[in-house]
PDB file of C-alpha atoms in Angstrom:
ATOM      1  CA  MET F 713       0.000   0.000   0.000  1.00 52.00           C
ATOM      2  CA  ASN F 714       2.901   2.289   0.804  1.00 60.00           C
ATOM      3  CA  GLU F 715       4.332   1.778  -2.682  1.00 66.00           C
ATOM      4  CA  ASN F 716       1.041   2.821  -4.272  1.00 77.00           C
ATOM      5  CA  LYS F 717       1.041   6.150  -2.356  1.00 79.00           C
ATOM      6  CA  GLU F 718       4.515   6.934  -3.630  1.00 73.00           C
ATOM      7  CA  ILE F 719       3.624   6.021  -7.192  1.00 74.00           C
ATOM      8  CA  ASN F 720       0.390   8.042  -6.969  1.00 77.00           C
ATOM      9  CA  PHE F 721       2.314  11.059  -5.610  1.00 73.00           C
ATOM     10  CA  ILE F 722       4.756  10.921  -8.531  1.00 71.00           C
ATOM     11  CA  ALA F 723       1.947  10.446 -11.056  1.00 72.00           C
ATOM     12  CA  VAL F 724       0.015  13.447  -9.706  1.00 73.00           C
ATOM     13  CA  HIS F 725       2.942  15.852  -9.275  1.00 70.00           C
ATOM     14  CA  TYR F 726       5.105  14.924 -12.267  1.00 68.00           C
ATOM     15  CA  ARG F 727       5.280  17.530 -15.014  1.00 69.00           C
ATOM     16  CA  GLN F 728       7.278  16.945 -18.135  1.00 70.00           C
ATOM     17  CA  GLY F 729      10.347  19.147 -18.332  1.00 66.00           C
ATOM     18  CA  HIS F 730      10.136  20.289 -14.688  1.00 67.00           C
ATOM     19  CA  PHE F 731      12.495  17.692 -13.217  1.00 67.00           C
ATOM     20  CA  SER F 732      16.233  18.216 -13.624  1.00 70.00           C
ATOM     21  CA  THR F 733      18.701  15.571 -12.450  1.00 69.00           C
ATOM     22  CA  ASN F 734      21.412  18.235 -12.080  1.00 70.00           C
ATOM     23  CA  GLU F 735      19.092  20.327  -9.861  1.00 72.00           C
ATOM     24  CA  ALA F 736      18.292  17.249  -7.762  1.00 71.00           C
ATOM     25  CA  TRP F 737      21.985  16.488  -7.287  1.00 69.00           C
ATOM     26  CA  ARG F 738      22.604  20.155  -6.346  1.00 73.00           C
ATOM     27  CA  ARG F 739      19.783  20.130  -3.751  1.00 74.00           C
ATOM     28  CA  LEU F 740      21.213  16.984  -2.202  1.00 73.00           C
ATOM     29  CA  GLY F 741      24.629  18.669  -1.995  1.00 73.00           C
ATOM     30  CA  ILE F 742      26.173  16.285  -4.459  1.00 70.00           C
ATOM     31  CA  ALA F 743      27.745  17.737  -7.566  1.00 63.00           C
ATOM     32  CA  SER F 744      26.743  15.883 -10.688  1.00 59.00           C
ATOM     33  CA  PRO F 745      29.723  14.438 -12.493  1.00 62.00           C
ATOM     34  CA  THR F 746      30.705  16.498 -15.485  1.00 67.00           C
ATOM     35  CA  LYS F 747      31.777  15.051 -18.765  1.00 68.00           C
ATOM     36  CA  TRP F 748      35.431  15.963 -18.107  1.00 71.00           C
ATOM     37  CA  LYS F 749      35.354  14.525 -14.623  1.00 73.00           C
ATOM     38  CA  ARG F 750      34.041  11.225 -15.977  1.00 73.00           C
ATOM     39  CA  MET F 751      36.749  11.247 -18.647  1.00 78.00           C
ATOM     40  CA  ARG F 752      39.451  11.888 -16.019  1.00 81.00           C
ATOM     41  CA  ILE F 753      38.137   9.027 -13.900  1.00 79.00           C
ATOM     42  CA  ALA F 754      38.156   6.767 -16.956  1.00 80.00           C
ATOM     43  CA  ALA F 755      41.718   7.881 -17.812  1.00 83.00           C
ATOM     44  CA  VAL F 756      42.959   7.208 -14.276  1.00 83.00           C
ATOM     45  CA  THR F 757      41.257   3.811 -14.248  1.00 85.00           C
ATOM     46  CA  GLY F 758      42.803   2.964 -17.616  1.00 84.00           C
ATOM     47  CA  GLY F 759      46.233   4.065 -16.354  1.00 83.00           C
ATOM     48  CA  ILE F 760      45.934   1.887 -13.275  1.00 85.00           C
ATOM     49  CA  LEU F 761      44.908  -1.098 -15.388  1.00 82.00           C
ATOM     50  CA  PHE F 762      47.840  -0.478 -17.753  1.00 83.00           C
ATOM     51  CA  LEU F 763      50.339  -0.230 -14.876  1.00 83.00           C
ATOM     52  CA  SER F 764      48.917  -3.357 -13.248  1.00 82.00           C
ATOM     53  CA  ALA F 765      49.217  -5.290 -16.504  1.00 81.00           C
ATOM     54  CA  THR F 766      52.786  -4.021 -17.002  1.00 82.00           C
ATOM     55  CA  ALA F 767      53.732  -5.036 -13.451  1.00 79.00           C
ATOM     56  CA  ALA F 768      52.236  -8.494 -14.009  1.00 78.00           C
ATOM     57  CA  VAL F 769      54.248  -8.942 -17.219  1.00 76.00           C
ATOM     58  CA  ILE F 770      57.483  -7.787 -15.540  1.00 76.00           C
ATOM     59  CA  TYR F 771      56.865 -10.043 -12.525  1.00 70.00           C
ATOM     60  CA  HIS F 772      56.163 -13.001 -14.790  1.00 67.00           C
ATOM     61  CA  GLN F 773      59.274 -12.317 -16.888  1.00 69.00           C
ATOM     62  CA  TYR F 774      61.621 -11.948 -13.925  1.00 65.00           C
ATOM     63  CA  ALA F 775      59.941 -14.352 -11.483  1.00 60.00           C
ATOM     64  CA  VAL F 776      62.336 -16.325  -9.303  1.00 55.00           C
ATOM     65  CA  THR F 777      62.247 -20.022  -9.999  1.00 56.00           C
ATOM     66  CA  ASP F 778      63.857 -22.968  -8.299  1.00 55.00           C
ATOM     67  CA  ASN F 779      67.040 -23.373 -10.305  1.00 60.00           C
ATOM     68  CA  VAL F 780      70.752 -23.860  -9.929  1.00 61.00           C
ATOM     69  CA  GLN F 781      73.343 -22.087 -12.062  1.00 64.00           C
ATOM     70  CA  VAL F 782      77.066 -22.747 -12.098  1.00 62.00           C
ATOM     71  CA  GLU F 783      79.889 -20.714 -13.612  1.00 66.00           C
ATOM     72  CA  THR F 784      83.529 -21.781 -13.446  1.00 62.00           C
ATOM     73  CA  VAL F 785      86.244 -19.236 -12.653  1.00 63.00           C
ATOM     74  CA  GLU F 786      89.938 -19.818 -13.395  1.00 60.00           C
ATOM     75  CA  PRO F 787      91.362 -22.133 -10.731  1.00 53.00           C
ATOM     76  CA  LYS F 788      93.968 -20.485  -8.505  1.00 53.00           C
ATOM     77  CA  THR F 789      95.544 -23.783  -7.443  1.00 53.00           C
ATOM     78  CA  THR F 790      95.593 -27.304  -8.768  1.00 56.00           C
ATOM     79  CA  SER F 791      93.734 -28.970  -5.877  1.00 63.00           C
ATOM     80  CA  PRO F 792      89.970 -29.276  -6.551  1.00 61.00           C
ATOM     81  CA  ILE F 793      89.217 -28.352  -2.970  1.00 65.00           C
ATOM     82  CA  PHE F 794      90.605 -24.848  -3.561  1.00 69.00           C
ATOM     83  CA  VAL F 795      89.001 -24.174  -6.947  1.00 74.00           C
ATOM     84  CA  VAL F 796      86.966 -20.956  -6.997  1.00 79.00           C
ATOM     85  CA  LYS F 797      83.602 -21.336  -8.700  1.00 82.00           C
ATOM     86  CA  VAL F 798      80.319 -19.432  -8.859  1.00 83.00           C
ATOM     87  CA  ILE F 799      77.206 -21.292  -7.782  1.00 85.00           C
ATOM     88  CA  ASP F 800      73.591 -20.143  -7.292  1.00 85.00           C
ATOM     89  CA  PHE F 801      70.753 -21.701  -5.346  1.00 84.00           C
ATOM     90  CA  GLU F 802      67.173 -20.399  -5.244  1.00 86.00           C
ATOM     91  CA  ASN F 803      64.937 -21.944  -2.591  1.00 86.00           C
ATOM     92  CA  THR F 804      66.744 -25.265  -3.054  1.00 88.00           C
ATOM     93  CA  PRO F 805      66.483 -28.117  -0.514  1.00 90.00           C
ATOM     94  CA  LEU F 806      69.728 -28.857   1.342  1.00 90.00           C
ATOM     95  CA  PRO F 807      70.133 -32.423  -0.066  1.00 91.00           C
ATOM     96  CA  MET F 808      70.062 -30.959  -3.591  1.00 90.00           C
ATOM     97  CA  VAL F 809      72.566 -28.267  -2.545  1.00 89.00           C
ATOM     98  CA  ILE F 810      74.914 -30.900  -1.159  1.00 89.00           C
ATOM     99  CA  GLU F 811      74.668 -33.041  -4.304  1.00 90.00           C
ATOM    100  CA  ARG F 812      75.353 -29.986  -6.489  1.00 89.00           C
ATOM    101  CA  ILE F 813      78.390 -29.005  -4.391  1.00 87.00           C
ATOM    102  CA  LYS F 814      79.728 -32.572  -4.726  1.00 88.00           C
ATOM    103  CA  GLU F 815      79.315 -32.445  -8.524  1.00 87.00           C
ATOM    104  CA  VAL F 816      80.685 -28.934  -9.061  1.00 85.00           C
ATOM    105  CA  TYR F 817      83.636 -29.000  -6.665  1.00 84.00           C
ATOM    106  CA  ASP F 818      84.372 -32.766  -6.786  1.00 86.00           C
ATOM    107  CA  VAL F 819      84.417 -33.060  -2.978  1.00 89.00           C
ATOM    108  CA  GLU F 820      82.664 -35.070  -0.246  1.00 91.00           C
ATOM    109  CA  ILE F 821      80.444 -33.421   2.375  1.00 90.00           C
ATOM    110  CA  THR F 822      80.348 -34.970   5.863  1.00 90.00           C
ATOM    111  CA  ASN F 823      78.255 -34.332   9.007  1.00 90.00           C
ATOM    112  CA  ILE F 824      75.074 -33.790   7.001  1.00 89.00           C
ATOM    113  CA  PRO F 825      72.171 -33.158   9.409  1.00 90.00           C
ATOM    114  CA  ASP F 826      69.555 -35.907   9.721  1.00 89.00           C
ATOM    115  CA  ASN F 827      66.764 -33.446   8.898  1.00 89.00           C
ATOM    116  CA  ALA F 828      68.533 -31.988   5.839  1.00 86.00           C
ATOM    117  CA  GLU F 829      65.381 -32.088   3.691  1.00 88.00           C
ATOM    118  CA  GLU F 830      63.792 -29.524   6.052  1.00 88.00           C
ATOM    119  CA  TYR F 831      66.374 -26.868   5.104  1.00 87.00           C
ATOM    120  CA  LYS F 832      66.067 -24.696   1.970  1.00 88.00           C
ATOM    121  CA  LEU F 833      68.747 -22.358   0.698  1.00 86.00           C
ATOM    122  CA  SER F 834      68.837 -19.293  -1.558  1.00 86.00           C
ATOM    123  CA  LEU F 835      72.405 -18.175  -2.158  1.00 83.00           C
ATOM    124  CA  HIS F 836      74.721 -16.714  -4.820  1.00 86.00           C
ATOM    125  CA  TYR F 837      78.259 -17.742  -3.999  1.00 82.00           C
ATOM    126  CA  GLU F 838      81.704 -17.331  -5.532  1.00 85.00           C
ATOM    127  CA  GLY F 839      84.493 -19.158  -3.780  1.00 84.00           C
ATOM    128  CA  THR F 840      85.898 -22.498  -2.748  1.00 85.00           C
ATOM    129  CA  ALA F 841      83.984 -25.529  -1.523  1.00 86.00           C
ATOM    130  CA  ILE F 842      85.343 -25.127   2.016  1.00 87.00           C
ATOM    131  CA  ASP F 843      84.248 -21.485   2.223  1.00 88.00           C
ATOM    132  CA  LEU F 844      80.861 -22.334   0.707  1.00 87.00           C
ATOM    133  CA  VAL F 845      80.163 -25.096   3.238  1.00 89.00           C
ATOM    134  CA  GLU F 846      81.317 -22.828   6.093  1.00 90.00           C
ATOM    135  CA  THR F 847      78.935 -20.133   4.838  1.00 88.00           C
ATOM    136  CA  ILE F 848      76.088 -22.646   4.676  1.00 89.00           C
ATOM    137  CA  ASN F 849      76.963 -23.779   8.220  1.00 89.00           C
ATOM    138  CA  ASP F 850      76.754 -20.169   9.408  1.00 89.00           C
ATOM    139  CA  ILE F 851      73.423 -19.579   7.659  1.00 86.00           C
ATOM    140  CA  LEU F 852      71.723 -22.846   8.636  1.00 87.00           C
ATOM    141  CA  ASP F 853      73.548 -23.438  11.936  1.00 88.00           C
ATOM    142  CA  THR F 854      74.848 -26.854  10.810  1.00 89.00           C
ATOM    143  CA  GLN F 855      78.216 -28.608  11.294  1.00 90.00           C
ATOM    144  CA  MET F 856      79.006 -29.929   7.798  1.00 91.00           C
ATOM    145  CA  ALA F 857      82.591 -30.356   6.606  1.00 90.00           C
ATOM    146  CA  VAL F 858      84.359 -30.767   3.265  1.00 88.00           C
ATOM    147  CA  LYS F 859      86.572 -33.728   2.434  1.00 84.00           C
ATOM    148  CA  GLN F 860      88.520 -34.015  -0.827  1.00 75.00           C
ATOM    149  CA  GLN F 861      87.676 -37.149  -2.856  1.00 68.00           C
TER     150      GLN F 861
END
């Protein structure tokens, strides 16, 4: 019944051309959006979308993945235990790190912790196997050691 009163009121008082949406917005204290204001809002929204898309592309292109990279530097001595090499680990489990150190430096690693699979390592390192294992020991608080094969 309430809805009918409102509809009847509008039907009785409505006069064509006497209602202005801009005037209604002004009376309510709300400025009606102008054409330029709407265009600025659309431009800002488009800019934000463009920047978001660009950031997504850059993130996807340079996203960090689980990988290992190795680069050999001129050996300073003849013993494999003192060969300086560059090695990278990104979020790599410790057993994989140990295997990669064995392959790259041709050494044995001893005192491997029993829970080695619980450790993960992200590291860029240039140096000898002994220094690398000591660095890993400092980072992970382990007691591993290097033994020449």
